[in-house]
Coordinates of C-alpha atoms in Angstrom, one line a residue:
M1 CA -18.4 -4.9 2.0
L2 CA -14.9 -5.0 0.4
S3 CA -12.4 -2.2 -0.7
A4 CA -11.9 -1.9 -4.4
F5 CA -8.5 -2.9 -6.0
I6 CA -8.5 -1.5 -9.4
T7 CA -5.9 -2.1 -12.3
H8 CA -5.6 -3.3 -15.7
P9 CA -3.1 -5.7 -17.8
D10 CA -3.1 -2.6 -20.3
C11 CA -1.1 -0.7 -17.5
A12 CA 2.0 -3.0 -17.8
R13 CA 2.2 -2.8 -21.6
H14 CA 3.3 1.1 -21.4
D15 CA 7.1 1.2 -21.3
M16 CA 9.7 4.0 -21.9
G17 CA 12.7 2.0 -22.5
A18 CA 15.2 -0.2 -20.7
G19 CA 16.4 1.1 -17.4
H20 CA 13.7 3.7 -17.2
P21 CA 12.7 3.8 -13.4
E22 CA 8.7 4.1 -14.1
C23 CA 8.8 0.4 -15.5
P24 CA 6.2 -2.1 -15.7
E25 CA 7.5 -4.2 -13.0
R26 CA 6.3 -1.6 -10.4
L27 CA 2.8 -3.2 -10.6
S28 CA 3.6 -6.8 -10.4
A29 CA 5.7 -6.0 -7.4
I30 CA 2.8 -4.2 -5.7
H31 CA 0.4 -7.0 -6.7
D32 CA 2.8 -9.8 -5.5
R33 CA 3.4 -8.2 -2.1
L34 CA -0.5 -7.5 -1.7
L35 CA -1.0 -11.1 -2.4
I36 CA 1.5 -12.6 -0.2
A37 CA 0.2 -10.4 2.7
G38 CA -3.2 -11.6 2.2
L39 CA -4.7 -8.2 1.6
L40 CA -6.2 -9.0 -1.9
D41 CA -8.4 -11.4 0.1
Y42 CA -10.1 -8.3 1.7
M43 CA -10.4 -6.5 -1.8
A44 CA -12.8 -6.8 -4.7
P45 CA -10.9 -6.6 -8.0
H46 CA -12.0 -4.3 -10.9
D47 CA -10.8 -3.8 -14.4
A48 CA -9.9 -0.2 -15.0
P49 CA -12.3 1.4 -17.9
L50 CA -11.1 3.5 -20.7
A51 CA -11.5 7.3 -19.9
T52 CA -13.2 9.2 -22.6
R53 CA -12.2 12.2 -24.4
T54 CA -15.1 14.3 -22.4
Q55 CA -14.1 12.8 -19.2
L56 CA -10.5 13.8 -19.7
A57 CA -11.4 17.3 -20.8
R58 CA -12.7 18.1 -17.3
A59 CA -9.1 18.3 -16.1
H60 CA -7.2 18.9 -19.4
T61 CA -7.6 21.1 -22.4
M62 CA -9.3 19.3 -25.2
S63 CA -6.5 20.4 -27.7
Y64 CA -3.9 18.6 -25.2
V65 CA -6.0 15.6 -25.2
R66 CA -6.1 15.5 -29.2
E67 CA -2.4 16.4 -29.4
L68 CA -1.5 13.4 -27.3
I69 CA -3.7 10.9 -29.0
A70 CA -2.2 12.0 -32.2
A71 CA 1.3 11.5 -30.8
V72 CA 1.1 7.8 -30.3
P73 CA 4.0 5.9 -32.4
T74 CA 3.1 3.0 -34.4
E75 CA 6.5 1.4 -33.0
G76 CA 9.4 2.2 -30.9
H77 CA 9.3 5.3 -28.6
R78 CA 8.5 9.0 -29.1
F79 CA 9.5 11.4 -26.6
I80 CA 6.8 13.7 -25.2
A81 CA 9.0 15.4 -22.7
P82 CA 12.8 14.9 -22.0
D83 CA 12.0 12.2 -19.4
T84 CA 8.6 11.0 -20.6
L85 CA 8.1 8.8 -23.6
M86 CA 5.2 6.9 -25.4
N87 CA 5.2 3.5 -27.0
P88 CA 2.4 2.2 -29.0
H89 CA 0.6 0.9 -25.8
T90 CA 1.0 4.1 -23.8
L91 CA -2.2 5.8 -24.8
R92 CA -4.5 2.9 -23.6
A93 CA -2.5 2.6 -20.4
A94 CA -3.0 6.1 -19.5
L95 CA -6.6 6.1 -20.5
R96 CA -6.9 3.1 -18.0
A97 CA -5.1 4.9 -15.4
A98 CA -7.6 7.8 -15.5
G99 CA -10.5 5.7 -16.0
A100 CA -9.7 3.8 -12.6
A101 CA -9.9 7.0 -10.8
M102 CA -13.3 7.6 -12.2
L103 CA -14.3 3.9 -11.5
S104 CA -13.1 4.2 -8.0
T105 CA -15.1 7.6 -7.6
D106 CA -18.3 5.9 -8.5
L107 CA -17.9 2.9 -6.6
V108 CA -17.0 4.7 -3.3
L109 CA -19.7 7.3 -3.8
A110 CA -22.3 4.8 -4.7
G111 CA -21.5 2.9 -1.4
K112 CA -20.3 -0.2 -3.3
A113 CA -16.8 0.0 -1.7
P114 CA -15.7 2.0 1.5
T115 CA -12.4 2.8 0.0
A116 CA -10.2 2.0 -3.3
F117 CA -6.8 1.7 -4.3
C118 CA -5.8 2.2 -7.9
S119 CA -2.9 0.3 -8.8
V120 CA -2.3 1.9 -12.3
R121 CA 0.3 3.5 -14.4
P122 CA 1.4 5.9 -15.8
P123 CA 1.2 8.1 -12.8
G124 CA -0.4 11.5 -13.2
H125 CA 0.3 14.1 -10.7
H126 CA 2.9 16.0 -12.9
A127 CA 0.5 16.2 -15.8
T128 CA -0.8 19.7 -16.2
R129 CA -3.9 21.0 -18.0
E130 CA -2.1 21.0 -21.3
A131 CA 1.5 19.1 -21.0
A132 CA 2.9 15.8 -20.3
M133 CA 5.9 15.6 -17.8
G134 CA 7.6 13.9 -15.1
F135 CA 6.5 10.2 -16.5
C136 CA 2.9 11.7 -16.6
F137 CA 0.4 11.8 -19.3
F138 CA -3.1 12.5 -17.8
N139 CA -3.6 13.6 -14.3
N140 CA -5.4 10.5 -13.0
V141 CA -6.5 11.8 -9.6
A142 CA -7.5 15.1 -10.9
V143 CA -9.8 13.5 -13.6
G144 CA -11.4 11.4 -10.9
I145 CA -11.9 14.6 -8.6
R146 CA -13.5 16.6 -11.3
H147 CA -15.7 13.5 -11.9
A148 CA -16.8 13.5 -8.5
L149 CA -17.5 17.5 -8.6
D150 CA -19.0 17.8 -11.9
V151 CA -20.9 14.4 -12.3
H152 CA -21.6 13.4 -8.7
G153 CA -22.1 17.2 -7.4
L154 CA -19.9 17.1 -4.6
Q155 CA -18.8 20.6 -3.2
R156 CA -15.7 19.8 -1.3
V157 CA -13.0 17.2 -2.1
A158 CA -9.5 16.9 -0.6
L159 CA -6.5 16.0 -2.5
I160 CA -3.6 14.6 -0.4
D161 CA -0.3 14.1 -1.9
F162 CA 2.6 12.6 -0.3
D163 CA 4.9 11.8 -3.2
V164 CA 8.5 12.9 -2.7
H165 CA 8.0 15.2 -5.8
H166 CA 5.8 18.2 -5.5
G167 CA 2.4 17.7 -7.7
N168 CA 2.9 20.7 -9.9
G169 CA 0.3 19.4 -12.4
S170 CA -2.4 19.0 -9.7
V171 CA -1.7 22.7 -8.6
D172 CA -2.1 23.9 -12.3
I173 CA -5.5 22.1 -12.6
F174 CA -7.0 22.8 -9.2
R175 CA -5.7 26.4 -8.5
G176 CA -8.6 28.8 -8.1
D177 CA -11.1 25.8 -7.6
D178 CA -12.4 26.5 -4.2
R179 CA -14.1 23.1 -4.3
V180 CA -10.6 21.4 -3.8
L181 CA -8.3 21.5 -0.9
M182 CA -4.9 20.1 -2.0
C183 CA -2.5 19.3 0.8
S184 CA 1.0 17.8 -0.1
I185 CA 4.4 17.3 1.4
F186 CA 7.4 17.0 -0.9
E187 CA 11.3 17.4 -0.9
K188 CA 12.7 20.8 -1.5
G189 CA 15.0 21.5 -4.4
I190 CA 14.2 18.3 -6.6
Y191 CA 12.1 17.9 -9.7
P192 CA 9.9 19.6 -10.7
F193 CA 11.6 22.6 -8.6
S194 CA 8.1 24.0 -7.5
G195 CA 5.7 24.0 -4.6
E196 CA 7.0 26.4 -2.0
D197 CA 5.2 29.4 -3.6
D198 CA 2.0 27.2 -4.4
N199 CA 0.0 28.1 -1.0
G200 CA -3.3 29.8 -0.1
P201 CA -6.7 29.2 1.3
R202 CA -7.0 26.0 -0.8
M203 CA -3.3 25.0 -1.1
V204 CA -1.2 23.5 1.8
N205 CA 2.0 22.6 0.0
V206 CA 5.0 21.7 2.5
G207 CA 8.5 21.5 1.2
L208 CA 10.8 19.6 3.6
P209 CA 14.7 19.6 3.4
P210 CA 16.6 16.5 2.3
R211 CA 16.9 13.8 4.9
S212 CA 14.1 15.3 7.1
G213 CA 12.9 11.8 8.2
G214 CA 9.7 10.6 9.4
D215 CA 9.6 13.0 12.5
A216 CA 9.6 16.1 10.2
F217 CA 7.1 14.4 7.8
R218 CA 4.8 13.7 10.7
A219 CA 5.1 17.1 12.2
A220 CA 4.0 18.8 8.9
V221 CA 1.1 16.5 8.6
T222 CA -0.1 17.1 12.2
G223 CA 0.7 20.9 12.1
R224 CA -0.2 22.0 8.7
W225 CA -2.4 19.5 7.0
L226 CA -4.8 18.3 9.6
P227 CA -6.2 21.7 10.8
A228 CA -6.7 22.6 7.0
L229 CA -8.7 19.4 6.3
D230 CA -10.8 19.6 9.4
A231 CA -11.8 23.2 8.5
F232 CA -12.5 22.0 5.1
A233 CA -14.7 19.0 6.2
P234 CA -14.1 17.2 2.7
Q235 CA -16.9 15.2 1.3
L236 CA -14.4 12.8 -0.3
V237 CA -10.9 12.3 0.2
C238 CA -8.3 11.4 -2.9
V239 CA -4.8 10.4 -2.4
S240 CA -1.9 10.8 -4.7
A241 CA 0.1 7.9 -3.3
G242 CA 3.7 8.2 -4.2
F243 CA 6.3 6.2 -2.2
D244 CA 9.5 7.4 -3.6
G245 CA 10.2 9.3 -0.3
H246 CA 11.3 5.9 1.2
R247 CA 15.0 5.8 2.2
E248 CA 15.7 3.0 -0.3
D249 CA 14.6 5.1 -3.2
D250 CA 17.1 7.1 -5.0
M251 CA 14.7 9.4 -6.7
G252 CA 14.3 11.4 -3.6
N253 CA 16.1 11.8 -0.1
L254 CA 13.4 12.2 2.6
G255 CA 14.3 9.2 4.5
L256 CA 10.7 7.9 5.1
V257 CA 9.9 4.1 5.8
E258 CA 6.9 1.9 5.7
N259 CA 5.6 2.9 9.1
D260 CA 5.5 6.4 7.9
Y261 CA 3.2 5.7 5.0
A262 CA 1.0 3.5 7.6
W263 CA 0.8 6.3 10.0
V264 CA 0.0 9.0 7.4
T265 CA -2.8 6.8 5.8
R266 CA -4.3 6.4 9.6
Q267 CA -4.5 10.1 9.7
I268 CA -6.2 10.2 6.3
M269 CA -8.6 7.7 7.2
D270 CA -9.2 9.5 10.7
V271 CA -10.1 12.6 8.8
A272 CA -12.4 10.7 6.1
Q273 CA -14.0 9.0 9.3
R274 CA -14.9 12.3 10.9
H275 CA -16.2 14.1 7.6
C276 CA -17.2 11.7 4.9
R277 CA -18.0 8.3 6.2
G278 CA -14.5 7.0 5.7
R279 CA -14.7 7.4 1.7
V280 CA -11.1 7.4 0.5
I281 CA -9.6 6.9 -3.2
S282 CA -6.0 6.3 -3.4
C283 CA -4.1 6.4 -6.9
L284 CA -0.6 5.2 -7.4
E285 CA 2.1 7.9 -8.2
G286 CA 5.8 7.3 -7.7
G287 CA 7.9 4.8 -6.0
Y288 CA 10.8 3.2 -8.0
A289 CA 12.8 0.8 -5.7
L290 CA 10.6 -2.2 -6.2
S291 CA 11.1 -3.8 -2.8
A292 CA 10.5 -0.6 -0.9
L293 CA 7.6 0.4 -3.2
A294 CA 5.8 -3.0 -2.6
R295 CA 6.3 -2.9 1.1
S296 CA 5.1 0.7 1.4
A297 CA 2.2 0.2 -0.6
A298 CA 1.2 -2.8 1.2
A299 CA 1.6 -0.7 4.5
H300 CA -0.8 1.9 2.9
V301 CA -3.2 -0.5 1.7
R302 CA -3.4 -2.3 4.9
V303 CA -4.6 0.8 6.7
L304 CA -6.7 1.7 3.8
I305 CA -8.8 -1.3 3.9
G306 CA -9.0 -1.5 7.7
A307 CA -6.8 -4.5 8.0
D308 CA -4.2 -2.9 10.3

C-alpha cells in the first residue's frame, strides 16, 4: 500500500506578486526533487478536492468564510493582510489546500494509505478562526483535524508544527479543545511574535533563540514533545511541515539542515507507530529558499513513506 501524495494544479495559480517569497515555484521545486529522488514511485498521486463552506466552518467562523469568498478580485491583487494578497485564483487554491488535508484524513483513516503528504499552497497555520495572515487563508491542517474529530469520530489527534514561525492560528483554533494536543517548536522574536505564553495541558509550544541549531531543536523534541505525545496517545498525528528553519532560508535563523528534518520525522513516525498504527498526515507550511525547501521536504517525505 502506497503513501498518498496530494496536490493540485490550482495551487500553483495563486500568486501574491513578483518577488513574494510564498511563490508558485515552491511546489514545482518539491515535486522535481521528489521525482529525481525516486520518491514519487512509492507514492500514490491524488488530486486535492475543493473544501466546502461547511467543512471550513469546523475550523473557521462562517462569517469569515463568507468574507474571504466575497473578497476575491476579478483581476490583479487585493490585500487581505499587509503580507497576504489574493489574486483571482487564490480562493480555489486555498480551497484545494484545505481539501487536501481532509482527503488525506479520509485516506489514512480508511486504511487506503499509511501516511500522506499534502504538497499544497497557500499554507495555513497562521490563519485564525476569523482572519487571514502570514500568507495563510484557511488553516488547512486544522480543517483536516476537525474533519477527523467531528466526522470520523476520533477522540485524540496530535498536531505537530516545526515551522520556524509559531502557528498562532492553530493555537487560536484549538485552544480549549482537549481532543487536540499541539506540539510546536519555533524561533523566538520573529513573526507572529507569539507562542511562548501559549502553553498548558494541551499546548507544548517551545520557543528557541536564533541560531539554536539542530542540537537544541532535538533536545526540545526529546525533552518536551515526546513525553507529552506518549502521555496523550494520539489516534492520528498531523504535521504542519514548515522548512523555513533551514540555515539557507532567510525567513528565520534557527540553523537547521535536512538531517534535522529527517530526524524529527523519524521521532514523529515512532510516536505514531506506538500509538496509532503509524497514521501520519503532513501538510506543507513554510519554506522559501527553493533548493533548501526541496531537499528538506524530500528528507521529510523519505522517512514519512518508509523509504529511509
